mmCIF file of C-alpha atoms in Angstrom:
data_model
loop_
_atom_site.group_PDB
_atom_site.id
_atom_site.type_symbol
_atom_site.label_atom_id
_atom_site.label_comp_id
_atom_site.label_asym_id
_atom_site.label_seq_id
_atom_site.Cartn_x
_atom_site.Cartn_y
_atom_site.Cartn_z
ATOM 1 C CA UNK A 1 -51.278 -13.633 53.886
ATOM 2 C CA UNK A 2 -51.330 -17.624 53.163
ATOM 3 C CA UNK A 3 -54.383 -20.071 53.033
ATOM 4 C CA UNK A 4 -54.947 -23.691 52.497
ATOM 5 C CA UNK A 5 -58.560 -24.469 51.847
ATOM 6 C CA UNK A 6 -58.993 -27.822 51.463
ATOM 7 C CA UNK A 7 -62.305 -27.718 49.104
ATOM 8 C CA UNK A 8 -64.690 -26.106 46.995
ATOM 9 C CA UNK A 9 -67.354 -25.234 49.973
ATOM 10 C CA UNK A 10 -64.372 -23.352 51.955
ATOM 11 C CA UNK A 11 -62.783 -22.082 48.519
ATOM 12 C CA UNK A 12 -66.641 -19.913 48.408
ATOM 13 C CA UNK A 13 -66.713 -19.587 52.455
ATOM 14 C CA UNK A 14 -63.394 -17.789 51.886
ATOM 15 C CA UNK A 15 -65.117 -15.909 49.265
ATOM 16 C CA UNK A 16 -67.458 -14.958 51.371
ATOM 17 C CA UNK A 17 -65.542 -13.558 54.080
ATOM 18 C CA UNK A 18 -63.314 -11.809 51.594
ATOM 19 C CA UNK A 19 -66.294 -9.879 50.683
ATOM 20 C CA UNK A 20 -67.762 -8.904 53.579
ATOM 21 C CA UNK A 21 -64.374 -7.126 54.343
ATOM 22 C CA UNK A 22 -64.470 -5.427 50.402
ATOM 23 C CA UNK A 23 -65.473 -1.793 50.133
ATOM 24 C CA UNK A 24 -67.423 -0.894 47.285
ATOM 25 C CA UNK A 25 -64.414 -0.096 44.902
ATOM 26 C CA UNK A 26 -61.638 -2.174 44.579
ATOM 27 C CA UNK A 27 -59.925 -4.258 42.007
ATOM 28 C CA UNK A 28 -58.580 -8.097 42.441
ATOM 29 C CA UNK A 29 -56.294 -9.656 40.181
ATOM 30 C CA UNK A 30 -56.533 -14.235 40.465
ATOM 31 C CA UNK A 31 -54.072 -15.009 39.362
ATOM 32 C CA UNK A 32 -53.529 -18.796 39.362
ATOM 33 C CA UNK A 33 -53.207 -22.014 36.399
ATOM 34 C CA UNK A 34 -56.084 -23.744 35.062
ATOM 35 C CA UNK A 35 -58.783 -24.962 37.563
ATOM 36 C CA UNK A 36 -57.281 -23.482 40.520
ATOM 37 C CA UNK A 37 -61.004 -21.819 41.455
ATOM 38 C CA UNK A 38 -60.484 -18.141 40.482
ATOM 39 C CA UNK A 39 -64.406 -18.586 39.043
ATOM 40 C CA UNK A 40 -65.528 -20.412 42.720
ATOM 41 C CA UNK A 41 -63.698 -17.806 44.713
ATOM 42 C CA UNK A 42 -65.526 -15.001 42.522
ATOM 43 C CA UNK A 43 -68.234 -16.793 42.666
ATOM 44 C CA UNK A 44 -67.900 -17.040 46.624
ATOM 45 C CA UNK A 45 -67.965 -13.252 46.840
ATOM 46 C CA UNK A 46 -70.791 -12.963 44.632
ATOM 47 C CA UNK A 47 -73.267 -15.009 46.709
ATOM 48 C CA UNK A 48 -72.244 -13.010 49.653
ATOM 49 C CA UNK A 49 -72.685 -9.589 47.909
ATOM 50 C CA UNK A 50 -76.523 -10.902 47.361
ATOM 51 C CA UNK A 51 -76.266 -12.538 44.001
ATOM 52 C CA UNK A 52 -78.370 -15.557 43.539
ATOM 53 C CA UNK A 53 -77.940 -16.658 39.878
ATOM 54 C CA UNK A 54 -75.507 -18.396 37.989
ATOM 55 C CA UNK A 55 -71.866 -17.298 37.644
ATOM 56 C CA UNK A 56 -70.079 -19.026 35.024
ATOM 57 C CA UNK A 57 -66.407 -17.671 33.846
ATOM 58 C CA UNK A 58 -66.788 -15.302 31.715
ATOM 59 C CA UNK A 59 -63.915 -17.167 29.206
ATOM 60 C CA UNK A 60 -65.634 -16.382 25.702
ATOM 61 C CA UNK A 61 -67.179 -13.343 26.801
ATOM 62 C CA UNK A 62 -64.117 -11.781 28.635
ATOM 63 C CA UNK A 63 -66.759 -9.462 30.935
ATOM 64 C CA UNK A 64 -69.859 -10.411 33.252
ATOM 65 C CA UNK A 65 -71.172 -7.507 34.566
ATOM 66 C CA UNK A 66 -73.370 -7.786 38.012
ATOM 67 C CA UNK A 67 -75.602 -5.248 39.167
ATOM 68 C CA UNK A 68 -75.640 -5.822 43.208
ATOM 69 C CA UNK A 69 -77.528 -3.882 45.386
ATOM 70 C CA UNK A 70 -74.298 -2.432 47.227
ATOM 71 C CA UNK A 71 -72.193 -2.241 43.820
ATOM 72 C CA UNK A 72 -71.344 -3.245 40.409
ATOM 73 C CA UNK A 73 -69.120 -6.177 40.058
ATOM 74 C CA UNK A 74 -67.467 -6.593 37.142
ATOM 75 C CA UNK A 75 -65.708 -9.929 36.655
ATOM 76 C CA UNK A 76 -63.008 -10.530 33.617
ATOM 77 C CA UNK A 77 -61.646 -13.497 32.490
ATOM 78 C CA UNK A 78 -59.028 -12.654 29.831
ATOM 79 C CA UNK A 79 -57.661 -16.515 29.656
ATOM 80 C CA UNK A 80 -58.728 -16.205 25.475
ATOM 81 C CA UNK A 81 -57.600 -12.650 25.127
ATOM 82 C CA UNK A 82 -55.209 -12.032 22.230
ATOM 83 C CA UNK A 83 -54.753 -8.808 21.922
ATOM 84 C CA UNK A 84 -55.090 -6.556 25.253
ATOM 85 C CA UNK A 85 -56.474 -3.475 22.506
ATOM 86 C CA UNK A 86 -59.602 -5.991 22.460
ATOM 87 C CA UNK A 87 -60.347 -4.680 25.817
ATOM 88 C CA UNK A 88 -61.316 -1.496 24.121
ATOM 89 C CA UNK A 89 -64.340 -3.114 22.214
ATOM 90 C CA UNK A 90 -65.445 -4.281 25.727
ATOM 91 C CA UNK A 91 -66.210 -0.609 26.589
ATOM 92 C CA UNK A 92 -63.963 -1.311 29.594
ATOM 93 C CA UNK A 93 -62.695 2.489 29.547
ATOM 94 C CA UNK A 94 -66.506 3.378 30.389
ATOM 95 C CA UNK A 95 -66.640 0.762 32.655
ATOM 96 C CA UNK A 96 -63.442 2.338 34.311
ATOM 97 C CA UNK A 97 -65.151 5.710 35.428
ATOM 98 C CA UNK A 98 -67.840 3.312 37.461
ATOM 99 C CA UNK A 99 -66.769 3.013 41.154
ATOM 100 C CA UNK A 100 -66.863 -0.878 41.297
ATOM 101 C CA UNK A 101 -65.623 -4.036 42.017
ATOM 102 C CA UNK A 102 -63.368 -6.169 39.753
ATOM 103 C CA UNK A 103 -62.252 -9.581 40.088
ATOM 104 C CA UNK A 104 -59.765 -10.019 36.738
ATOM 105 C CA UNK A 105 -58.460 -13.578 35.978
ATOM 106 C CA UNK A 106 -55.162 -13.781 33.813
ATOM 107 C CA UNK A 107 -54.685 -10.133 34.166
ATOM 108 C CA UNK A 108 -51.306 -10.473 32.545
ATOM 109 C CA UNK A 109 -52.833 -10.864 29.052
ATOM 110 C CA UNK A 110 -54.699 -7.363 29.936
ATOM 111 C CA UNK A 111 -51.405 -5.463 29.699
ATOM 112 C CA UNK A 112 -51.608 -2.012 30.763
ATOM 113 C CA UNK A 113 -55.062 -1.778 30.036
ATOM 114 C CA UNK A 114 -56.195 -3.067 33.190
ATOM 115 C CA UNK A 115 -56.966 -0.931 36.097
ATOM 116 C CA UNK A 116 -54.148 -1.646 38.772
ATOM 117 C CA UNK A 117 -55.057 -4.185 41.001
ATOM 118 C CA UNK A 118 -55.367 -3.273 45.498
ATOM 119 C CA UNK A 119 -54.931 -6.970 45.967
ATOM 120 C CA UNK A 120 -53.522 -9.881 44.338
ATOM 121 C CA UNK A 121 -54.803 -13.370 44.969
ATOM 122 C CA UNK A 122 -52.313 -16.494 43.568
ATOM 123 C CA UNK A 123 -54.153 -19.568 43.654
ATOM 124 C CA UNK A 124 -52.297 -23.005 43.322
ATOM 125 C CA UNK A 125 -53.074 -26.278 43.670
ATOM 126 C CA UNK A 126 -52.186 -28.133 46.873
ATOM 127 C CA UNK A 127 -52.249 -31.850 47.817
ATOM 128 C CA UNK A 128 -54.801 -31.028 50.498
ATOM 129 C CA UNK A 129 -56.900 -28.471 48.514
ATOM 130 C CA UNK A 130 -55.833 -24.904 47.582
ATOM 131 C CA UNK A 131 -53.479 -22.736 48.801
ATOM 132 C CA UNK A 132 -53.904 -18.849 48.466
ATOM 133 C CA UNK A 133 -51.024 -16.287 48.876
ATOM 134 C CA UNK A 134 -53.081 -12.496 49.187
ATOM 135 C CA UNK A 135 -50.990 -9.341 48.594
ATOM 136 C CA UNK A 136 -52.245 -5.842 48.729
ATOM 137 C CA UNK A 137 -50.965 -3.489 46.510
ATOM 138 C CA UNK A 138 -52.574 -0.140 48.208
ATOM 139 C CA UNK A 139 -54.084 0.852 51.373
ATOM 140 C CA UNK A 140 -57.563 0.055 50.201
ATOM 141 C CA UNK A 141 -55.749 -3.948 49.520
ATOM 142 C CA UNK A 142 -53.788 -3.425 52.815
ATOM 143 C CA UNK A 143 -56.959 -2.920 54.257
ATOM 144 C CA UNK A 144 -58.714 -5.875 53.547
ATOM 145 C CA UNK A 145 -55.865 -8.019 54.249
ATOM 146 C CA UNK A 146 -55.632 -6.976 57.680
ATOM 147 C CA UNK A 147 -59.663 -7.470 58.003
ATOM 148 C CA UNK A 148 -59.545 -10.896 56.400
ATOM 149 C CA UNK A 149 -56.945 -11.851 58.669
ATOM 150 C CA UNK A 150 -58.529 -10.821 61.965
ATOM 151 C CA UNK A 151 -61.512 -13.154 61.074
ATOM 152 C CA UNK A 152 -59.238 -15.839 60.160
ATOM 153 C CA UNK A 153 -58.016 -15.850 63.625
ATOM 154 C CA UNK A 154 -61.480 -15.551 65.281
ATOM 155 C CA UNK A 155 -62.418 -18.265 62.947
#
């Protein structure tokens, strides 16, 4: 699936409908360069899933956690990481056995440490905006694909 959004307020609307087609436990790699808006689309999904504070990329920390009254979101940025055995002082084994949502940006630097992603988001810049290219890697990411693009259309 391919989007253009053409600015931050439909980079979170998009997050928004992406989450209100997420189930409770499934893992999204961003992958994207520098300022591309994996944070705002996280972000996006976030506010939908009831969360009303800040949400700042987790860059020095590597893991936010979020509590959310449907499910734990757990959102990685491993942009610093320099060593993917780092993720092991993170706990993120426990964290593992928790059925949960993860939005992971640079999940290449997480090795095979990572959980494997259901869908891959690519974010780029565009001269009007953003453009997203979504790919599902299981059912569960087929899934949501094929929900996020039947309100795209109605949209």
């Amino acid at each position: 699936m391919e989007l253009e959004l053409t600015d931050v307020t439909a980079q979170l609307a998009f997050g928004a409908r992406l989450a209100a087609q997420l189930p409770s436990q499934c893992v999204i790699y961003l992958e994207g360069d520098l300022g591309t808006g994996k944070t705002t689309l996280t972000r996006g999904i976030l506010r939908h899933l009831g969360h009303s504070g800040a949400v700042r990329s987790p860059t020095y920390t590597l893991l936010e956690p979020y509590q959310l009254a449907r499910c734990a979101l757990y959102h990685l940025d491993l942009y610093r990481l320099i060593d993917p055995e780092d993720l092991e002082d993170l706990g993120l084994r426990d964290l593992l056995a928790d059925d949960a949502l993860w939005c992971i940006e640079w999940p290449e630097r997480g090795a095979q440490r990572l959980p494997p992603a259901d869908l891959t988001i690519q974010l780029a810049h565009h001269p009007a905006g953003r453009h997203l290219h979504l790919r599902g890697h299981t059912t569960v990411g087929a899934a949501v694909i094929a929900a996020v693009a039947a309100t795209e259309a109605i949209m």
